[in-house]
Amino acid sequence: MKKVFIVDDDVFLTGLYEKLLRSEGLDVEVANSGEEALERITGFHPDLVVLDLHMPGLHGTDVLRAIRENPDLQHMRVIVFATGYIKTLVNEVADLGVHQVFSKMKCKPRALVAQIKEALADLSRDGASSSRNAVSALESGVGLIKAMGIDQLPVWIERLRGDGRAEARRVCLLHLYRILREEIRYAVGCDGATAEGKLGRALKKLMEDLFDNPQLITASSVDSLEQAIQKMLSLNETKRNGTLESETTLQDLLKGL
C-alpha cells in the first residue's frame, strides 16, 4: 500500500484530503505543523509528501530543505500544495527538488487527488519501492519545468555551455531532461542489450551526475552530453522505423560518458 504524508496547518483541509486519499486505498498520515512533520516523517517514511509552505512556526521550505538534507529521505517525492500564485510558489522552492507545485486557489480536491495518484503510479512504473529506492534529484526537480519542443534543445545546451553558475547549470539540465524525458524513457524501456537501451541508461546517469555535481560540467562533458543526446534520438528513430544500425560508434561514445 502506497503511503502519503500530508503536511498542512489547516486541520479541516488535511482531514478532507486524508478521507479522500484513504478512499482511494492509500495509507495516509497527517501533520499540522512543520515541526510535527519532521518528528514523524522518518518513522512513517511515505512514498510521497504533500506539503504546504506557509505554516506558523517552521516554514514549509525549511521542512523541504530538511528532507533534502536527510540521506534517508532526500529522494522522496514532494508535491507542494500552498496558497499563492504558481510562479511565486515555484520561486520559493526553486532548486529544492519538488515533483509538482499546485496553488490551492486553482486546484480542486479531486484534481489534486488525481495528481497524487498519477505521481504514485509513476513511482510504480519506475520500479520504486515505498521505502529506499531513490528518485533522483533531477527526476524530482523536473516537475517544476513546463514541456518544450525538441527544437529548444540547442538553446539549453548552449546555455549550459556558457553559464558557469552552479544553479544556472542545474536549471539548464532540468530543461534538457524535461525535453528529453519521454525519449529517455523510450530508450531505457528497450531491451537492455540493445544500443538504445544502453545509451538511454548511460545518458540518464550522466545527466543525474552532472545535476548532482555541477562543478564537473566542462566543455568536454557538455560535448559528450550533446553527442549522446543526438545519438539517442537517432537510435530511437531507427528503432521506431524498424531498421538496424551498427553499434561501433555507440561503443566509442559510451566509453566517453
PDB file of C-alpha atoms in Angstrom, residues 85-233:
ATOM      1  CA  TYR A  85       0.350  32.220  -7.358  1.00  0.00           C
ATOM      2  CA  ILE A  86       2.137  29.365  -9.093  1.00  0.00           C
ATOM      3  CA  LYS A  87       5.089  31.497 -10.215  1.00  0.00           C
ATOM      4  CA  THR A  88       5.627  32.754  -6.654  1.00  0.00           C
ATOM      5  CA  LEU A  89       5.368  29.245  -5.203  1.00  0.00           C
ATOM      6  CA  VAL A  90       7.802  27.843  -7.770  1.00  0.00           C
ATOM      7  CA  ASN A  91      10.303  30.563  -6.910  1.00  0.00           C
ATOM      8  CA  GLU A  92      10.043  29.699  -3.216  1.00  0.00           C
ATOM      9  CA  VAL A  93      11.046  26.071  -3.777  1.00  0.00           C
ATOM     10  CA  ALA A  94      13.438  26.530  -6.696  1.00  0.00           C
ATOM     11  CA  ASP A  95      16.364  24.073  -6.559  1.00  0.00           C
ATOM     12  CA  LEU A  96      14.827  22.069  -3.693  1.00  0.00           C
ATOM     13  CA  GLY A  97      13.720  19.141  -5.848  1.00  0.00           C
ATOM     14  CA  VAL A  98       9.911  19.357  -5.946  1.00  0.00           C
ATOM     15  CA  HIS A  99       7.903  16.945  -8.094  1.00  0.00           C
ATOM     16  CA  GLN A 100       4.995  19.329  -8.732  1.00  0.00           C
ATOM     17  CA  VAL A 101       3.600  22.644  -7.467  1.00  0.00           C
ATOM     18  CA  PHE A 102      -0.113  23.434  -7.158  1.00  0.00           C
ATOM     19  CA  SER A 103      -1.925  26.521  -5.918  1.00  0.00           C
ATOM     20  CA  LYS A 104      -4.818  25.982  -3.528  1.00  0.00           C
ATOM     21  CA  MET A 105      -6.627  28.763  -5.371  1.00  0.00           C
ATOM     22  CA  LYS A 106      -6.591  26.849  -8.656  1.00  0.00           C
ATOM     23  CA  CYS A 107      -6.514  23.134  -7.808  1.00  0.00           C
ATOM     24  CA  LYS A 108      -9.742  21.436  -6.714  1.00  0.00           C
ATOM     25  CA  PRO A 109      -9.647  18.470  -4.279  1.00  0.00           C
ATOM     26  CA  ARG A 110     -10.371  15.752  -6.837  1.00  0.00           C
ATOM     27  CA  ALA A 111      -7.795  17.216  -9.217  1.00  0.00           C
ATOM     28  CA  LEU A 112      -5.102  17.080  -6.529  1.00  0.00           C
ATOM     29  CA  VAL A 113      -6.056  13.510  -5.635  1.00  0.00           C
ATOM     30  CA  ALA A 114      -5.722  12.577  -9.314  1.00  0.00           C
ATOM     31  CA  GLN A 115      -2.267  14.174  -9.467  1.00  0.00           C
ATOM     32  CA  ILE A 116      -1.182  12.311  -6.319  1.00  0.00           C
ATOM     33  CA  LYS A 117      -2.348   9.003  -7.793  1.00  0.00           C
ATOM     34  CA  GLU A 118      -0.538   9.743 -11.038  1.00  0.00           C
ATOM     35  CA  ALA A 119       2.706  10.533  -9.186  1.00  0.00           C
ATOM     36  CA  LEU A 120       2.422   7.280  -7.229  1.00  0.00           C
ATOM     37  CA  ALA A 121       1.725   5.360 -10.442  1.00  0.00           C
ATOM     38  CA  ASP A 122       4.910   6.867 -11.925  1.00  0.00           C
ATOM     39  CA  LEU A 123       6.836   5.534  -8.932  1.00  0.00           C
ATOM     40  CA  SER A 124       5.424   2.052  -9.529  1.00  0.00           C
ATOM     41  CA  ARG A 125       6.271   2.173 -13.233  1.00  0.00           C
ATOM     42  CA  ASP A 126       9.808   3.224 -12.399  1.00  0.00           C
ATOM     43  CA  GLY A 127      10.118   0.250 -10.045  1.00  0.00           C
ATOM     44  CA  ALA A 128      10.492   2.424  -6.943  1.00  0.00           C
ATOM     45  CA  SER A 129       9.640   0.863  -3.580  1.00  0.00           C
ATOM     46  CA  SER A 130       7.776   2.544  -0.752  1.00  0.00           C
ATOM     47  CA  SER A 131      10.974   2.913   1.240  1.00  0.00           C
ATOM     48  CA  ARG A 132      14.517   3.225  -0.024  1.00  0.00           C
ATOM     49  CA  ASN A 133      14.525   3.197  -3.848  1.00  0.00           C
ATOM     50  CA  ALA A 134      15.738   6.619  -4.905  1.00  0.00           C
ATOM     51  CA  VAL A 135      14.087   9.155  -7.130  1.00  0.00           C
ATOM     52  CA  SER A 136      16.954  11.298  -8.337  1.00  0.00           C
ATOM     53  CA  ALA A 137      17.063  14.998  -7.599  1.00  0.00           C
ATOM     54  CA  LEU A 138      16.937  15.580 -11.349  1.00  0.00           C
ATOM     55  CA  GLU A 139      13.769  13.495 -11.708  1.00  0.00           C
ATOM     56  CA  SER A 140      12.185  15.259  -8.731  1.00  0.00           C
ATOM     57  CA  GLY A 141      13.032  18.754  -9.912  1.00  0.00           C
ATOM     58  CA  VAL A 142      11.807  18.268 -13.458  1.00  0.00           C
ATOM     59  CA  GLY A 143       8.211  18.507 -12.213  1.00  0.00           C
ATOM     60  CA  LEU A 144       8.719  22.273 -11.993  1.00  0.00           C
ATOM     61  CA  ILE A 145       9.551  22.614 -15.690  1.00  0.00           C
ATOM     62  CA  LYS A 146       6.979  23.075 -18.419  1.00  0.00           C
ATOM     63  CA  ALA A 147       7.216  20.915 -21.519  1.00  0.00           C
ATOM     64  CA  MET A 148       9.082  22.327 -24.533  1.00  0.00           C
ATOM     65  CA  GLY A 149       9.631  21.171 -28.067  1.00  0.00           C
ATOM     66  CA  ILE A 150      12.711  19.287 -29.193  1.00  0.00           C
ATOM     67  CA  ASP A 151      13.697  22.392 -31.159  1.00  0.00           C
ATOM     68  CA  GLN A 152      14.683  24.028 -27.847  1.00  0.00           C
ATOM     69  CA  LEU A 153      17.483  21.528 -27.205  1.00  0.00           C
ATOM     70  CA  PRO A 154      20.243  23.666 -28.805  1.00  0.00           C
ATOM     71  CA  VAL A 155      19.154  26.679 -26.753  1.00  0.00           C
ATOM     72  CA  TRP A 156      19.589  24.907 -23.405  1.00  0.00           C
ATOM     73  CA  ILE A 157      22.775  23.119 -24.447  1.00  0.00           C
ATOM     74  CA  GLU A 158      24.367  26.464 -25.307  1.00  0.00           C
ATOM     75  CA  ARG A 159      23.196  27.998 -22.039  1.00  0.00           C
ATOM     76  CA  LEU A 160      24.673  25.033 -20.190  1.00  0.00           C
ATOM     77  CA  ARG A 161      27.909  25.521 -22.091  1.00  0.00           C
ATOM     78  CA  GLY A 162      28.104  29.252 -21.407  1.00  0.00           C
ATOM     79  CA  ASP A 163      26.855  29.774 -17.832  1.00  0.00           C
ATOM     80  CA  GLY A 164      29.286  28.850 -15.068  1.00  0.00           C
ATOM     81  CA  ARG A 165      26.917  29.316 -12.124  1.00  0.00           C
ATOM     82  CA  ALA A 166      26.032  26.034 -10.392  1.00  0.00           C
ATOM     83  CA  GLU A 167      22.306  26.721 -10.026  1.00  0.00           C
ATOM     84  CA  ALA A 168      22.045  28.044 -13.593  1.00  0.00           C
ATOM     85  CA  ARG A 169      23.629  24.800 -14.802  1.00  0.00           C
ATOM     86  CA  ARG A 170      21.090  22.793 -12.822  1.00  0.00           C
ATOM     87  CA  VAL A 171      18.239  24.777 -14.377  1.00  0.00           C
ATOM     88  CA  CYS A 172      19.643  24.067 -17.851  1.00  0.00           C
ATOM     89  CA  LEU A 173      19.834  20.357 -17.088  1.00  0.00           C
ATOM     90  CA  LEU A 174      16.263  20.370 -15.783  1.00  0.00           C
ATOM     91  CA  HIS A 175      15.055  21.886 -19.038  1.00  0.00           C
ATOM     92  CA  LEU A 176      17.101  19.448 -21.105  1.00  0.00           C
ATOM     93  CA  TYR A 177      15.826  16.467 -19.160  1.00  0.00           C
ATOM     94  CA  ARG A 178      12.231  17.708 -19.377  1.00  0.00           C
ATOM     95  CA  ILE A 179      12.527  17.952 -23.153  1.00  0.00           C
ATOM     96  CA  LEU A 180      14.151  14.522 -23.429  1.00  0.00           C
ATOM     97  CA  ARG A 181      12.363  12.614 -20.667  1.00  0.00           C
ATOM     98  CA  GLU A 182       9.982  10.646 -22.891  1.00  0.00           C
ATOM     99  CA  GLU A 183      12.763   9.838 -25.359  1.00  0.00           C
ATOM    100  CA  ILE A 184      14.983   8.641 -22.498  1.00  0.00           C
ATOM    101  CA  ARG A 185      12.147   6.549 -21.065  1.00  0.00           C
ATOM    102  CA  TYR A 186      11.569   5.032 -24.511  1.00  0.00           C
ATOM    103  CA  ALA A 187      15.261   4.157 -24.821  1.00  0.00           C
ATOM    104  CA  VAL A 188      15.549   2.797 -21.262  1.00  0.00           C
ATOM    105  CA  GLY A 189      12.425   0.701 -21.835  1.00  0.00           C
ATOM    106  CA  CYS A 190      14.068  -1.126 -24.724  1.00  0.00           C
ATOM    107  CA  ASP A 191      15.966  -4.390 -24.296  1.00  0.00           C
ATOM    108  CA  GLY A 192      18.990  -3.715 -22.115  1.00  0.00           C
ATOM    109  CA  ALA A 193      21.278  -5.356 -24.645  1.00  0.00           C
ATOM    110  CA  THR A 194      20.268  -3.009 -27.456  1.00  0.00           C
ATOM    111  CA  ALA A 195      22.115   0.152 -28.463  1.00  0.00           C
ATOM    112  CA  GLU A 196      19.235   2.423 -27.491  1.00  0.00           C
ATOM    113  CA  GLY A 197      18.809   0.697 -24.110  1.00  0.00           C
ATOM    114  CA  LYS A 198      22.481   1.058 -23.225  1.00  0.00           C
ATOM    115  CA  LEU A 199      22.684   4.642 -24.372  1.00  0.00           C
ATOM    116  CA  GLY A 200      19.427   5.676 -22.688  1.00  0.00           C
ATOM    117  CA  ARG A 201      20.668   4.467 -19.304  1.00  0.00           C
ATOM    118  CA  ALA A 202      24.122   5.988 -19.818  1.00  0.00           C
ATOM    119  CA  LEU A 203      22.628   9.345 -20.817  1.00  0.00           C
ATOM    120  CA  LYS A 204      20.252   9.439 -17.842  1.00  0.00           C
ATOM    121  CA  LYS A 205      23.091   8.581 -15.465  1.00  0.00           C
ATOM    122  CA  LEU A 206      25.301  11.289 -16.980  1.00  0.00           C
ATOM    123  CA  MET A 207      22.597  13.929 -16.595  1.00  0.00           C
ATOM    124  CA  GLU A 208      21.912  12.900 -12.995  1.00  0.00           C
ATOM    125  CA  ASP A 209      25.618  13.006 -12.139  1.00  0.00           C
ATOM    126  CA  LEU A 210      26.048  16.454 -13.682  1.00  0.00           C
ATOM    127  CA  PHE A 211      22.922  17.734 -11.920  1.00  0.00           C
ATOM    128  CA  ASP A 212      24.222  16.490  -8.554  1.00  0.00           C
ATOM    129  CA  ASN A 213      27.749  17.787  -9.273  1.00  0.00           C
ATOM    130  CA  PRO A 214      27.521  20.881 -11.499  1.00  0.00           C
ATOM    131  CA  GLN A 215      31.176  21.652 -10.777  1.00  0.00           C
ATOM    132  CA  LEU A 216      32.008  18.704 -13.052  1.00  0.00           C
ATOM    133  CA  ILE A 217      30.440  20.395 -16.074  1.00  0.00           C
ATOM    134  CA  THR A 218      33.149  21.291 -18.571  1.00  0.00           C
ATOM    135  CA  ALA A 219      33.276  21.984 -22.295  1.00  0.00           C
ATOM    136  CA  SER A 220      34.207  18.327 -22.784  1.00  0.00           C
ATOM    137  CA  SER A 221      31.332  16.955 -20.682  1.00  0.00           C
ATOM    138  CA  VAL A 222      28.818  19.186 -22.491  1.00  0.00           C
ATOM    139  CA  ASP A 223      30.191  17.945 -25.819  1.00  0.00           C
ATOM    140  CA  SER A 224      29.760  14.345 -24.616  1.00  0.00           C
ATOM    141  CA  LEU A 225      26.251  15.116 -23.432  1.00  0.00           C
ATOM    142  CA  GLU A 226      25.314  16.686 -26.773  1.00  0.00           C
ATOM    143  CA  GLN A 227      26.716  13.744 -28.733  1.00  0.00           C
ATOM    144  CA  ALA A 228      24.856  11.246 -26.522  1.00  0.00           C
ATOM    145  CA  ILE A 229      21.574  13.136 -26.942  1.00  0.00           C
ATOM    146  CA  GLN A 230      21.838  13.255 -30.719  1.00  0.00           C
ATOM    147  CA  LYS A 231      22.834   9.603 -30.917  1.00  0.00           C
ATOM    148  CA  MET A 232      19.972   8.517 -28.653  1.00  0.00           C
ATOM    149  CA  LEU A 233      17.436  10.446 -30.719  1.00  0.00           C
TER     150      LEU A 233
END
